[in-house]
Coordinates of N, CA and C in Angstrom, one line a residue:
X15 N 39.0 -2.8 26.8 CA 38.7 -2.1 25.6 C 38.9 -3.0 24.4
X16 N 40.0 -3.7 24.4 CA 40.3 -4.6 23.2 C 39.3 -5.7 23.1
X17 N 38.8 -6.2 24.2 CA 37.8 -7.3 24.1 C 36.5 -6.7 23.5
X18 N 36.1 -5.5 23.9 CA 34.9 -4.9 23.4 C 35.1 -4.6 21.9
X19 N 36.2 -4.1 21.5 CA 36.4 -3.8 20.1 C 36.5 -5.1 19.3
X20 N 37.1 -6.2 19.8 CA 37.2 -7.4 19.1 C 35.8 -8.0 18.9
X21 N 34.9 -8.0 20.0 CA 33.6 -8.6 19.8 C 32.7 -7.7 18.9
X22 N 32.9 -6.4 18.9 CA 32.2 -5.6 18.0 C 32.5 -5.8 16.6
X23 N 33.8 -5.9 16.3 CA 34.2 -6.0 14.9 C 34.2 -7.4 14.3
X24 N 34.6 -8.4 15.1 CA 34.6 -9.8 14.6 C 33.3 -10.5 14.6
X25 N 32.5 -10.2 15.6 CA 31.2 -10.9 15.7 C 30.0 -9.9 15.5
X26 N 30.3 -8.6 15.4 CA 29.3 -7.6 15.1 C 28.2 -7.6 16.2
X27 N 28.6 -7.7 17.4 CA 27.7 -7.7 18.5 C 27.4 -6.3 19.0
X28 N 26.2 -6.2 19.6 CA 25.8 -4.9 20.2 C 26.2 -4.8 21.6
X29 N 25.9 -3.7 22.3 CA 26.3 -3.5 23.7 C 25.7 -4.5 24.7
X30 N 24.5 -4.9 24.5 CA 23.9 -5.9 25.4 C 24.6 -7.2 25.3
X31 N 24.9 -7.6 24.1 CA 25.5 -8.9 23.8 C 27.0 -8.9 24.4
X32 N 27.7 -7.8 24.1 CA 29.1 -7.7 24.5 C 29.1 -7.7 26.1
X33 N 28.2 -6.9 26.6 CA 28.2 -6.8 28.1 C 27.9 -8.1 28.7
X34 N 27.0 -8.9 28.2 CA 26.7 -10.2 28.7 C 27.9 -11.2 28.6
X35 N 28.6 -11.1 27.5 CA 29.8 -12.0 27.4 C 31.0 -11.6 28.3
X36 N 31.1 -10.3 28.6 CA 32.2 -9.8 29.4 C 31.9 -9.5 30.8
X37 N 30.6 -9.7 31.1 CA 30.2 -9.4 32.5 C 30.1 -7.9 32.8
X38 N 29.8 -7.1 31.9 CA 29.8 -5.7 32.0 C 28.4 -5.2 31.7
X39 N 28.0 -4.1 32.4 CA 26.7 -3.4 32.0 C 26.8 -2.9 30.6
X40 N 25.7 -2.9 29.9 CA 25.7 -2.3 28.5 C 26.1 -0.9 28.5
X41 N 25.8 -0.1 29.6 CA 26.1 1.3 29.7 C 27.6 1.4 29.7
X42 N 28.3 0.5 30.4 CA 29.8 0.6 30.4 C 30.4 0.3 29.1
X43 N 29.9 -0.7 28.4 CA 30.3 -1.0 27.0 C 30.1 0.2 26.1
X44 N 29.0 0.9 26.3 CA 28.7 2.1 25.5 C 29.7 3.2 25.8
X45 N 29.9 3.4 27.1 CA 30.9 4.4 27.5 C 32.3 4.2 26.9
X46 N 32.7 3.0 26.9 CA 34.0 2.6 26.3 C 34.0 2.9 24.9
X47 N 32.9 2.5 24.2 CA 32.8 2.7 22.8 C 32.9 4.2 22.4
X48 N 32.2 5.0 23.2 CA 32.2 6.5 22.9 C 33.6 7.1 23.2
X49 N 34.2 6.7 24.3 CA 35.5 7.2 24.7 C 36.6 6.8 23.7
X50 N 36.5 5.6 23.1 CA 37.5 5.1 22.2 C 37.1 5.3 20.7
X51 N 36.0 5.9 20.5 CA 35.5 6.2 19.2 C 35.4 5.0 18.3
X52 N 34.8 3.9 18.9 CA 34.6 2.7 18.1 C 33.2 2.9 17.4
X53 N 33.2 2.7 16.1 CA 32.0 2.7 15.4 C 31.0 1.7 15.9
X54 N 29.8 1.9 15.9 CA 28.8 1.0 16.5 C 27.6 0.7 15.6
X55 N 27.0 -0.5 16.0 CA 25.8 -0.9 15.3 C 24.7 -0.1 16.0
X56 N 23.7 0.3 15.3 CA 22.6 1.0 15.9 C 21.8 -0.1 16.7
X57 N 21.1 0.4 17.8 CA 20.4 -0.5 18.7 C 18.9 -0.6 18.2
X58 N 18.3 -1.7 18.6 CA 16.9 -2.0 18.3 C 16.1 -1.5 19.5
X59 N 15.1 -0.7 19.2 CA 14.2 -0.2 20.2 C 13.4 -1.3 20.8
X60 N 12.8 -2.2 20.0 CA 12.0 -3.3 20.5 C 12.3 -4.5 19.7
X61 N 12.5 -5.6 20.3 CA 12.8 -6.9 19.6 C 11.5 -7.7 19.5
X62 N 11.5 -8.5 18.4 CA 10.3 -9.3 18.2 C 10.7 -10.7 17.7
X63 N 9.8 -11.6 17.9 CA 10.0 -13.0 17.4 C 9.9 -12.9 15.9
X64 N 10.7 -13.6 15.2 CA 10.7 -13.5 13.7 C 10.5 -14.8 13.0
X65 N 10.0 -14.8 11.8 CA 9.8 -16.0 11.0 C 10.6 -15.8 9.7
X66 N 11.3 -16.8 9.3 CA 12.1 -16.7 8.1 C 12.2 -18.0 7.3
X67 N 12.2 -18.0 6.0 CA 12.4 -19.2 5.2 C 13.3 -18.8 4.0
X68 N 13.9 -19.7 3.4 CA 14.8 -19.5 2.3 C 14.1 -20.2 1.1
X69 N 14.1 -19.6 -0.1 CA 13.5 -20.2 -1.3 C 14.4 -19.8 -2.5
X70 N 14.3 -20.6 -3.5 CA 15.1 -20.3 -4.7 C 14.5 -19.3 -5.7
X71 N 13.3 -18.9 -5.4 CA 12.6 -18.0 -6.3 C 11.8 -17.0 -5.5
X72 N 11.4 -15.9 -6.2 CA 10.6 -14.9 -5.6 C 9.2 -14.7 -6.3
X73 N 8.7 -15.8 -6.7 CA 7.4 -15.8 -7.4 C 6.3 -15.5 -6.4
X74 N 5.1 -15.0 -7.0 CA 4.0 -14.7 -6.2 C 3.5 -16.0 -5.4
X75 N 3.5 -17.1 -6.1 CA 3.1 -18.4 -5.4 C 3.9 -18.7 -4.2
X76 N 5.3 -18.6 -4.4 CA 6.2 -18.9 -3.3 C 5.9 -17.9 -2.1
X77 N 5.9 -16.6 -2.5 CA 5.7 -15.6 -1.4 C 4.3 -15.8 -0.7
X78 N 3.3 -16.1 -1.4 CA 2.0 -16.4 -0.8 C 2.0 -17.6 0.1
X79 N 2.7 -18.6 -0.3 CA 2.8 -19.8 0.6 C 3.6 -19.5 1.8
X80 N 4.7 -18.7 1.7 CA 5.5 -18.4 2.9 C 4.6 -17.5 3.8
X81 N 3.8 -16.6 3.3 CA 3.0 -15.7 4.1 C 2.0 -16.6 4.9
X82 N 1.4 -17.6 4.2 CA 0.4 -18.4 4.9 C 1.0 -19.2 6.0
X83 N 2.2 -19.8 5.8 CA 2.9 -20.5 6.8 C 3.3 -19.6 8.0
X84 N 3.8 -18.4 7.7 CA 4.1 -17.4 8.7 C 2.9 -17.0 9.6
X85 N 1.8 -16.8 8.9 CA 0.6 -16.4 9.7 C 0.2 -17.6 10.6
X86 N 0.3 -18.8 10.1 CA -0.1 -20.0 10.9 C 0.9 -20.1 12.1
X87 N 2.2 -19.9 11.8 CA 3.2 -20.0 12.9 C 3.0 -19.0 14.0
X88 N 2.7 -17.8 13.6 CA 2.5 -16.7 14.6 C 1.2 -17.0 15.3
X89 N 0.1 -17.5 14.6 CA -1.1 -17.8 15.3 C -0.9 -18.9 16.4
X90 N -0.1 -19.9 16.1 CA 0.3 -21.0 17.1 C 0.8 -20.4 18.3
X91 N 1.5 -19.3 18.2 CA 2.1 -18.6 19.4 C 1.2 -17.6 20.0
X92 N 0.0 -17.5 19.4 CA -0.9 -16.5 20.0 C -0.6 -15.1 19.7
X93 N 0.2 -14.9 18.6 CA 0.6 -13.5 18.2 C -0.3 -13.0 17.1
X94 N -0.8 -11.8 17.3 CA -1.7 -11.2 16.3 C -0.9 -10.2 15.6
X95 N -1.1 -10.0 14.3 CA -0.3 -9.1 13.5 C -0.7 -7.6 13.8
X96 N 0.3 -6.8 13.8 CA 0.0 -5.3 13.9 C 0.3 -4.7 12.5
X97 N -0.7 -4.1 11.9 CA -0.5 -3.6 10.6 C 0.1 -2.2 10.6
X98 N 0.9 -2.0 9.6 CA 1.5 -0.6 9.5 C 0.6 0.2 8.5
X99 N 0.8 1.5 8.6 CA 0.0 2.4 7.8 C 0.5 2.2 6.3
X100 N -0.4 2.2 5.4 CA 0.0 2.1 4.0 C 0.8 3.3 3.5
X101 N 1.7 3.1 2.7 CA 2.6 4.1 2.1 C 3.4 4.8 3.1
X102 N 3.8 4.2 4.2 CA 4.6 4.8 5.2 C 5.8 3.9 5.5
X103 N 6.8 4.0 4.7 CA 8.0 3.1 4.9 C 8.7 3.3 6.2
X104 N 8.5 4.4 6.9 CA 9.1 4.7 8.2 C 8.6 3.6 9.2
X105 N 7.4 3.1 9.0 CA 6.9 2.1 10.0 C 7.5 0.7 9.8
X106 N 8.3 0.5 8.9 CA 9.0 -0.8 8.7 C 10.3 -0.9 9.3
X107 N 10.7 0.0 10.2 CA 12.0 0.1 10.7 C 12.4 -1.2 11.5
X108 N 11.5 -1.8 12.2 CA 11.9 -3.0 13.0 C 12.2 -4.2 12.1
X109 N 11.5 -4.4 11.0 CA 11.8 -5.5 10.1 C 13.1 -5.2 9.3
X110 N 13.3 -3.9 9.0 CA 14.5 -3.6 8.3 C 15.7 -3.8 9.2
X111 N 15.6 -3.5 10.5 CA 16.7 -3.8 11.5 C 16.9 -5.3 11.7
X112 N 15.8 -6.1 11.7 CA 15.9 -7.5 11.7 C 16.7 -8.0 10.5
X113 N 16.4 -7.5 9.3 CA 17.1 -8.0 8.1 C 18.6 -7.7 8.3
X114 N 19.0 -6.6 8.9 CA 20.4 -6.3 9.1 C 21.0 -7.2 10.1
X115 N 20.2 -7.5 11.2 CA 20.7 -8.4 12.2 C 20.9 -9.8 11.6
X116 N 19.9 -10.2 10.8 CA 20.0 -11.5 10.1 C 21.2 -11.6 9.2
X117 N 21.5 -10.5 8.4 CA 22.7 -10.5 7.5 C 24.0 -10.5 8.4
X118 N 24.0 -9.7 9.4 CA 25.3 -9.6 10.2 C 25.5 -10.9 11.0
X119 N 24.4 -11.5 11.6 CA 24.6 -12.6 12.5 C 24.6 -13.9 11.8
X120 N 23.9 -14.1 10.7 CA 23.9 -15.4 10.0 C 24.5 -15.4 8.6
X121 N 24.0 -14.5 7.7 CA 24.4 -14.6 6.3 C 25.9 -14.3 6.1
X122 N 26.4 -13.3 6.8 CA 27.8 -12.8 6.6 C 28.7 -12.9 7.8
X123 N 28.3 -13.5 8.9 CA 29.1 -13.6 10.1 C 30.3 -14.5 9.9
X124 N 30.1 -15.6 9.2 CA 31.2 -16.6 9.0 C 31.2 -17.0 7.6
X125 N 32.4 -17.4 7.2 CA 32.6 -17.9 5.8 C 31.9 -19.3 5.7
X126 N 31.1 -19.4 4.7 CA 30.5 -20.7 4.4 C 31.0 -21.2 3.1
X127 N 31.5 -22.4 3.0 CA 32.1 -22.8 1.7 C 31.0 -23.1 0.6
X128 N 29.7 -23.2 1.0 CA 28.7 -23.4 0.0 C 27.4 -22.8 0.5
X129 N 26.5 -22.5 -0.5 CA 25.2 -21.9 -0.1 C 24.4 -22.9 0.6
X130 N 24.6 -24.2 0.3 CA 23.8 -25.2 1.0 C 24.1 -25.2 2.5
X131 N 25.4 -25.1 2.9 CA 25.8 -25.0 4.3 C 25.2 -23.7 4.9
X132 N 25.3 -22.6 4.2 CA 24.7 -21.4 4.8 C 23.2 -21.5 5.0
X133 N 22.5 -22.1 4.1 CA 21.1 -22.3 4.3 C 20.8 -23.3 5.4
X134 N 21.6 -24.3 5.6 CA 21.4 -25.2 6.7 C 21.7 -24.6 8.0
X135 N 22.4 -23.5 8.1 CA 22.7 -22.8 9.4 C 21.6 -21.9 9.8
X136 N 20.6 -21.6 8.9 CA 19.5 -20.6 9.3 C 18.7 -21.1 10.5
X137 N 18.2 -22.3 10.5 CA 17.4 -22.7 11.6 C 18.1 -22.6 13.0
X138 N 19.3 -23.0 13.0 CA 20.1 -22.8 14.2 C 20.3 -21.4 14.6
X139 N 20.5 -20.5 13.7 CA 20.7 -19.1 14.0 C 19.3 -18.5 14.5
X140 N 18.2 -18.9 13.9 CA 16.9 -18.4 14.3 C 16.6 -18.9 15.7
X141 N 17.0 -20.1 16.1 CA 16.8 -20.6 17.4 C 17.7 -19.7 18.4
X142 N 18.9 -19.5 18.0 CA 19.8 -18.6 18.9 C 19.1 -17.2 19.0
X143 N 18.7 -16.7 17.9 CA 18.1 -15.3 17.9 C 16.9 -15.3 18.9
X144 N 16.0 -16.3 18.8 CA 14.8 -16.3 19.6 C 15.0 -16.7 21.1
X145 N 15.9 -17.6 21.3 CA 16.0 -18.2 22.7 C 17.3 -17.8 23.4
X146 N 18.3 -17.3 22.8 CA 19.5 -17.0 23.5 C 20.1 -15.6 23.3
X147 N 19.8 -14.9 22.2 CA 20.4 -13.6 21.9 C 19.8 -12.6 22.8
X148 N 20.5 -11.9 23.6 CA 19.9 -10.8 24.4 C 19.5 -9.6 23.6
X149 N 18.4 -9.0 23.9 CA 18.0 -7.8 23.2 C 17.8 -6.6 24.2
X150 N 18.2 -5.5 23.8 CA 18.1 -4.3 24.6 C 16.7 -4.0 25.0
X151 N 15.7 -4.2 24.1 CA 14.4 -3.8 24.4 C 13.7 -4.7 25.4
X152 N 14.2 -5.8 25.7 CA 13.6 -6.8 26.7 C 14.5 -6.9 27.9
X153 N 15.3 -5.9 28.2 CA 16.1 -5.9 29.4 C 17.2 -7.0 29.3
X154 N 17.8 -7.2 28.1 CA 18.8 -8.1 27.9 C 18.4 -9.6 27.8
X155 N 17.1 -9.8 27.6 CA 16.6 -11.1 27.5 C 16.2 -11.4 26.0
X156 N 16.2 -12.7 25.6 CA 15.8 -13.0 24.2 C 14.3 -12.8 24.0
X157 N 13.9 -12.7 22.7 CA 12.5 -12.4 22.3 C 11.5 -13.5 22.9
X158 N 11.9 -14.7 23.0 CA 11.0 -15.7 23.5 C 10.5 -15.5 24.9
X159 N 11.2 -14.7 25.7 CA 10.8 -14.4 27.0 C 9.6 -13.5 27.1
X160 N 9.2 -12.9 26.0 CA 8.0 -12.1 25.9 C 6.8 -12.9 25.7
X161 N 7.0 -14.1 25.3 CA 5.8 -15.0 25.0 C 5.4 -15.8 26.3
X162 N 4.2 -15.7 26.6 CA 3.7 -16.3 27.9 C 2.9 -17.6 27.7
X163 N 2.7 -18.0 26.4 CA 1.9 -19.1 26.1 C 2.6 -20.3 25.4
X164 N 3.9 -20.4 25.6 CA 4.6 -21.5 24.9 C 4.4 -22.8 25.7
X165 N 4.4 -23.9 25.0 CA 4.2 -25.2 25.6 C 5.4 -25.4 26.6
X166 N 5.1 -25.9 27.8 CA 6.1 -26.2 28.9 C 6.8 -24.9 29.4
X167 N 6.2 -23.7 29.0 CA 6.8 -22.5 29.5 C 6.6 -22.2 31.0
X168 N 5.6 -22.8 31.6 CA 5.3 -22.5 33.0 C 5.6 -23.7 33.9
X169 N 6.4 -24.7 33.4 CA 6.7 -25.8 34.2 C 8.0 -25.7 34.8

């Protein structure tokens, strides 16, 4: 129980991640959490590969350039966008949950003595998120396992 609580509070991990580290099923971790009344992070229904960049401004030119690079990156992976219905903020839940995961896992997980060091840690965290972080929606596997067309993926 102490190990579960420690991983939950210090590293802000979910049941799949805690279970993987402790060699326990996520259902057991969840049962312990309920029994001990440990506050929990909400679970993601479906995980997705994500694209992120950091910039010093929020101008239209910067946002447009990021959008073009993101579209090209997703196209390289053979991913086509799925549009949400206009004026329906409810359909943005997955990206809002990713933002929370990003904040908890990268931005605020550890003390960074400078913003430069925090920014430098983003590519490594994104690699961890895509290739190593278990997700409940993919049976405890990372998002990259859902992609079947990656270079050297079938060798």
